[in-house]
PDB file of C-alpha atoms in Angstrom:
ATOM      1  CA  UNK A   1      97.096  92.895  98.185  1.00 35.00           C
ATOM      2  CA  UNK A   2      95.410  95.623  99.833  1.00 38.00           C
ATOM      3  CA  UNK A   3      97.335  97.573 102.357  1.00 43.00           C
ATOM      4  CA  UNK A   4      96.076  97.386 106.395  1.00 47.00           C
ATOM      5  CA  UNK A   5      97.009 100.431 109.252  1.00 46.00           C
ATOM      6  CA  UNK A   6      96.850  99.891 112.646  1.00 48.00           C
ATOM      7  CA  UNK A   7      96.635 103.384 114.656  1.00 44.00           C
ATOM      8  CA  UNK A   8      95.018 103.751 117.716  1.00 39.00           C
ATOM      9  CA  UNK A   9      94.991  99.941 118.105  1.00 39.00           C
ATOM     10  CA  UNK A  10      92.531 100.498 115.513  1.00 42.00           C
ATOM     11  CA  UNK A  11      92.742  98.453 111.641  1.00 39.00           C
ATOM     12  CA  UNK A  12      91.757 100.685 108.758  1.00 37.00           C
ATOM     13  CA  UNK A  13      92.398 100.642 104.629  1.00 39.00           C
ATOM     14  CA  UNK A  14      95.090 102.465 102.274  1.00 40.00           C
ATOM     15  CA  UNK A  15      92.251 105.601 102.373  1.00 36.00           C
ATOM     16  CA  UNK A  16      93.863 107.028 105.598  1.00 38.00           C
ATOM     17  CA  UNK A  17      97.942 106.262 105.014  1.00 42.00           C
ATOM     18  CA  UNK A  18      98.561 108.118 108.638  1.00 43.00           C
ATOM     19  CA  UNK A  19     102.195 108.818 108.286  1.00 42.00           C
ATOM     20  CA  UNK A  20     103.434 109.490 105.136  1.00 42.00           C
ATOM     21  CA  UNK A  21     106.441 108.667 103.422  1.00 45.00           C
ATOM     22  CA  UNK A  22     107.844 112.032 102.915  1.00 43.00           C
ATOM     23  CA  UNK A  23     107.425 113.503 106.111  1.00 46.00           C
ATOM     24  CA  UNK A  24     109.605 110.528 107.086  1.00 45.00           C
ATOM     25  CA  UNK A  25     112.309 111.671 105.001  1.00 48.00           C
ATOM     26  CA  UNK A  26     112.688 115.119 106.321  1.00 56.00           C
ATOM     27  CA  UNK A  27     113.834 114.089 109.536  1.00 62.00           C
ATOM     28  CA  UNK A  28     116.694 111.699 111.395  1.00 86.00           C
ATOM     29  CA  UNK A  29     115.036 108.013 111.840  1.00 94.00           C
ATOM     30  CA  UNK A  30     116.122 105.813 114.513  1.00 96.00           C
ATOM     31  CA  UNK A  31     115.515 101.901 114.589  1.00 97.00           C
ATOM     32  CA  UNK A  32     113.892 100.627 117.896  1.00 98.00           C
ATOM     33  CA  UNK A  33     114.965  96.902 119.324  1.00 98.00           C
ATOM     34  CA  UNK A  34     112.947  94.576 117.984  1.00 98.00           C
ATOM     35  CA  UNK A  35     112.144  90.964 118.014  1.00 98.00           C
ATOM     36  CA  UNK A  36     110.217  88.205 115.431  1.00 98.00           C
ATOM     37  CA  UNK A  37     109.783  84.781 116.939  1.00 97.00           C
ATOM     38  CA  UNK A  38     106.697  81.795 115.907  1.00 97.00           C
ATOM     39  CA  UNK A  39     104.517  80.343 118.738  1.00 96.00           C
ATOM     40  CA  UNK A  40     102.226  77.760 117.717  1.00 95.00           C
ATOM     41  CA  UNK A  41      99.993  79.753 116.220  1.00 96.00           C
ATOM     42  CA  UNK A  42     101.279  82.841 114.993  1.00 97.00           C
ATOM     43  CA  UNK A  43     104.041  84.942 114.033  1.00 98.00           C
ATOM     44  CA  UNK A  44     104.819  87.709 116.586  1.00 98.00           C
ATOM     45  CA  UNK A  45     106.513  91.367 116.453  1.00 98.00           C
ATOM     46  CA  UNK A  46     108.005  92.950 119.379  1.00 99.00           C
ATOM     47  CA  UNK A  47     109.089  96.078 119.483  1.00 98.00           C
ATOM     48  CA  UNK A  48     110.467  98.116 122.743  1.00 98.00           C
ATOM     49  CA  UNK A  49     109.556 101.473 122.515  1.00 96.00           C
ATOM     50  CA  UNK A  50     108.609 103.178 125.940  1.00 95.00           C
ATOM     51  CA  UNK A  51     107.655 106.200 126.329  1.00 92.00           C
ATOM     52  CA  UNK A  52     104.868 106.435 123.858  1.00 90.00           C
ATOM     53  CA  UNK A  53     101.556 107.416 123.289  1.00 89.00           C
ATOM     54  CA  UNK A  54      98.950 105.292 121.029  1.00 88.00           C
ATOM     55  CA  UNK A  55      98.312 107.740 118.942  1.00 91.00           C
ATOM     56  CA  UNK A  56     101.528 108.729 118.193  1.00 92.00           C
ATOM     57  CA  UNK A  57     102.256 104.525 116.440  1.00 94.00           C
ATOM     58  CA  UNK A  58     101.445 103.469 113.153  1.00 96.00           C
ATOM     59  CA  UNK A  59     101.474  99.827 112.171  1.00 97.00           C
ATOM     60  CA  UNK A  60     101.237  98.859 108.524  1.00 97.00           C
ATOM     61  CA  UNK A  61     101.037  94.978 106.657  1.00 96.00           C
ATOM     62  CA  UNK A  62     101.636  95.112 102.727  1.00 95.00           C
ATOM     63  CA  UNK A  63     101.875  91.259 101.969  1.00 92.00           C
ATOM     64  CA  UNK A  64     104.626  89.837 104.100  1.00 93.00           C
ATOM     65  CA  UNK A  65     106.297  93.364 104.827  1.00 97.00           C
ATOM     66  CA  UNK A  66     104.895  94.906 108.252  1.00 98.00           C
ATOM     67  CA  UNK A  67     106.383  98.542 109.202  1.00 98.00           C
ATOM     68  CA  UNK A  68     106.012 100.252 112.163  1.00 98.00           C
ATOM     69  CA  UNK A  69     106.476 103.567 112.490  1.00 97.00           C
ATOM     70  CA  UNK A  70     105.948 106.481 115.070  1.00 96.00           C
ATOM     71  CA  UNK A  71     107.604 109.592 116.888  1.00 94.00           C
ATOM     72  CA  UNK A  72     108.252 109.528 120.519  1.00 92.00           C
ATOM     73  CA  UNK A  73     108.268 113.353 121.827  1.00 87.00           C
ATOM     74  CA  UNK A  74     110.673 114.733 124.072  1.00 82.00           C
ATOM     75  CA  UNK A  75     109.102 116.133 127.091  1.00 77.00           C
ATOM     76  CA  UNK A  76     111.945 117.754 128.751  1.00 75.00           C
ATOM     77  CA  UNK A  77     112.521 119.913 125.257  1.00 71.00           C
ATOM     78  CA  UNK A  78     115.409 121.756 124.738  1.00 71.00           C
ATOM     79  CA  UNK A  79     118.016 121.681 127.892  1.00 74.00           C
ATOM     80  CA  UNK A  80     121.543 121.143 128.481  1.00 82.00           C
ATOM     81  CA  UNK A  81     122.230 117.665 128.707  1.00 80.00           C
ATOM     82  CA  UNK A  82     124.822 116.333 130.420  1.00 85.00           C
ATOM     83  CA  UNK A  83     124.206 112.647 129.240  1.00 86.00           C
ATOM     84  CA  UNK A  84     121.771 112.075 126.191  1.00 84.00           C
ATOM     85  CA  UNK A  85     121.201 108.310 125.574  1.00 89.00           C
ATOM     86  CA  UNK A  86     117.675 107.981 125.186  1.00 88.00           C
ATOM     87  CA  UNK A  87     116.702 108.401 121.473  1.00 92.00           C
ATOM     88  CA  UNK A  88     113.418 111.098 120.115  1.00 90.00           C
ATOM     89  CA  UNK A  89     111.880 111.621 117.393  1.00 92.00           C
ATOM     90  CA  UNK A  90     110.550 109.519 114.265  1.00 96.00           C
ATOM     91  CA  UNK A  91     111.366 105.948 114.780  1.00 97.00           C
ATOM     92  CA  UNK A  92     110.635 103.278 112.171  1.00 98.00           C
ATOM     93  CA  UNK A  93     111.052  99.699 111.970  1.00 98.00           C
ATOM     94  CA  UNK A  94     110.187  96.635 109.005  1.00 98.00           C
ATOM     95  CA  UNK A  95     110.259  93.261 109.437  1.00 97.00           C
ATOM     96  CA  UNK A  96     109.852  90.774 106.480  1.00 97.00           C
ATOM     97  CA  UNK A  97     107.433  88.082 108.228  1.00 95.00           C
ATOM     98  CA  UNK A  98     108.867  84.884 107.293  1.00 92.00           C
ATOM     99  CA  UNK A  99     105.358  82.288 106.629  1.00 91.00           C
ATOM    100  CA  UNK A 100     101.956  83.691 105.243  1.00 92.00           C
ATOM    101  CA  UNK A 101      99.499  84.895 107.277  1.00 95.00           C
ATOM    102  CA  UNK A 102      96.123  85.701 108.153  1.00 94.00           C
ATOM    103  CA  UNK A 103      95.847  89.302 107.839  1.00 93.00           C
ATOM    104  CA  UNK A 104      91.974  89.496 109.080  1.00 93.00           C
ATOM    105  CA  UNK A 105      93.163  87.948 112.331  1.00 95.00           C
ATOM    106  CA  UNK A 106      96.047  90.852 113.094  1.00 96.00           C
ATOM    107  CA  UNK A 107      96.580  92.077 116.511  1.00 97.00           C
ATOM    108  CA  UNK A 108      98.454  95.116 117.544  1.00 97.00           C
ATOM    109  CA  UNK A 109      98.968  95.813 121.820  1.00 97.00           C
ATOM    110  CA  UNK A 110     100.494  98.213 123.390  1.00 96.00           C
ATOM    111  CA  UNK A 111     101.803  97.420 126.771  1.00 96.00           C
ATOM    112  CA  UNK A 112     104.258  98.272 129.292  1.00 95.00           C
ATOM    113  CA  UNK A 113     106.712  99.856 126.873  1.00 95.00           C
ATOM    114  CA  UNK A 114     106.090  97.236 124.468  1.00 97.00           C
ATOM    115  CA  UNK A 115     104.272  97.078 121.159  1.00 98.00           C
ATOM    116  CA  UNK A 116     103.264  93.652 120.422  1.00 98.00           C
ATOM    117  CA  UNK A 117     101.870  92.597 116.791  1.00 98.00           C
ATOM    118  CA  UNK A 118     100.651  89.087 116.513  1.00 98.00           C
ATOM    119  CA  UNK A 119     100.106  88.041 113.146  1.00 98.00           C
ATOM    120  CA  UNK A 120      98.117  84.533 113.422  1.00 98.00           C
ATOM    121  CA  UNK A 121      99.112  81.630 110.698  1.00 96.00           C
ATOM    122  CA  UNK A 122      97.810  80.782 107.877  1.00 94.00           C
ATOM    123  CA  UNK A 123      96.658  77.083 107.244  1.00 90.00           C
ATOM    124  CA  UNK A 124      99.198  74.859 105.143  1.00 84.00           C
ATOM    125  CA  UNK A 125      97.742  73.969 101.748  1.00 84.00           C
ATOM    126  CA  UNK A 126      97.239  71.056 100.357  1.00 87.00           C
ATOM    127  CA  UNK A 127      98.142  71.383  96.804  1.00 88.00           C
ATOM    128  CA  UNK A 128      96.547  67.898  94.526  1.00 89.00           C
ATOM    129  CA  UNK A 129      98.758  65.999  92.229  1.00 91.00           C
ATOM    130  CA  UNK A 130      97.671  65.205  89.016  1.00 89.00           C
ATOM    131  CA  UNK A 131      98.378  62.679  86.547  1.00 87.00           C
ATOM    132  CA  UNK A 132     100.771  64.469  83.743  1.00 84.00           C
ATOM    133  CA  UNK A 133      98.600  62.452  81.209  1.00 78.00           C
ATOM    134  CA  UNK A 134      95.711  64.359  82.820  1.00 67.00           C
ATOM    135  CA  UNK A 135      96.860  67.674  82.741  1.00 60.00           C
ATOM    136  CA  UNK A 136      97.236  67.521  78.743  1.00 58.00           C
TER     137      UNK A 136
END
């Protein structure tokens, strides 16, 4: 299955990867809060992450995995802190989307501190039965 990005709020093909893999690697990741609930129609990502400009998120479906990924910036820089709770840097987050989906349908919105990806449903199947004598 072909691999989707979402930057920009935009949906593009494996040609443009945005962040890569290795760059990932060079530096501390932290995990953002995030929740996966079903409405009637679709799966749904949530992920808190305030702070954050749209070009700075990347959202990626391979099959049933979706990562999100992204770097908030510091805008204070480099000062003494007296308390330091807030977290910077490259942030990354998968989620394992637990029914099939439709990928041409995939939504990604950023609002409020929030980046929501709703993933719509795919149809149930119906799968015929066949008569084992047929089958033969």
């Amino acid at each position: 299955m072909a691999q989707m990005y979402v930057d920009k709020m935009g949906i593009w093909g494996e040609s443009e990867p945005g962040w890569r893999k290795s760059s990932l690697r060079q530096h501390k990741v932290w995990r953002p809060p995030t929740d996966v609930y079903e409405t009637e129609g679709a799966v749904v990502v949530k992920v808190e992450i305030a702070g954050m400009a749209r070009e700075d998120l990347t959202v990626s479906l391979e099959g049933r995995k979706l990562t999100i990924r992204g770097m908030r910036r510091d805008s204070a820089g480099k000062l003494g802190y007296q308390q330091m709770e807030i977290q910077y840097g490259y942030f990354e987050t998968e989620v394992l989307v637990p029914r099939a989906i439709e990928e041409e349908g995939v939504e990604a919105t950023y609002q409020e501190g929030f980046l929501s990806v709703r993933l719509p449903k795919a149809p149930a199947r119906r799968v015929p039965v066949i008569d084992a004598e047929e089958s033969v």
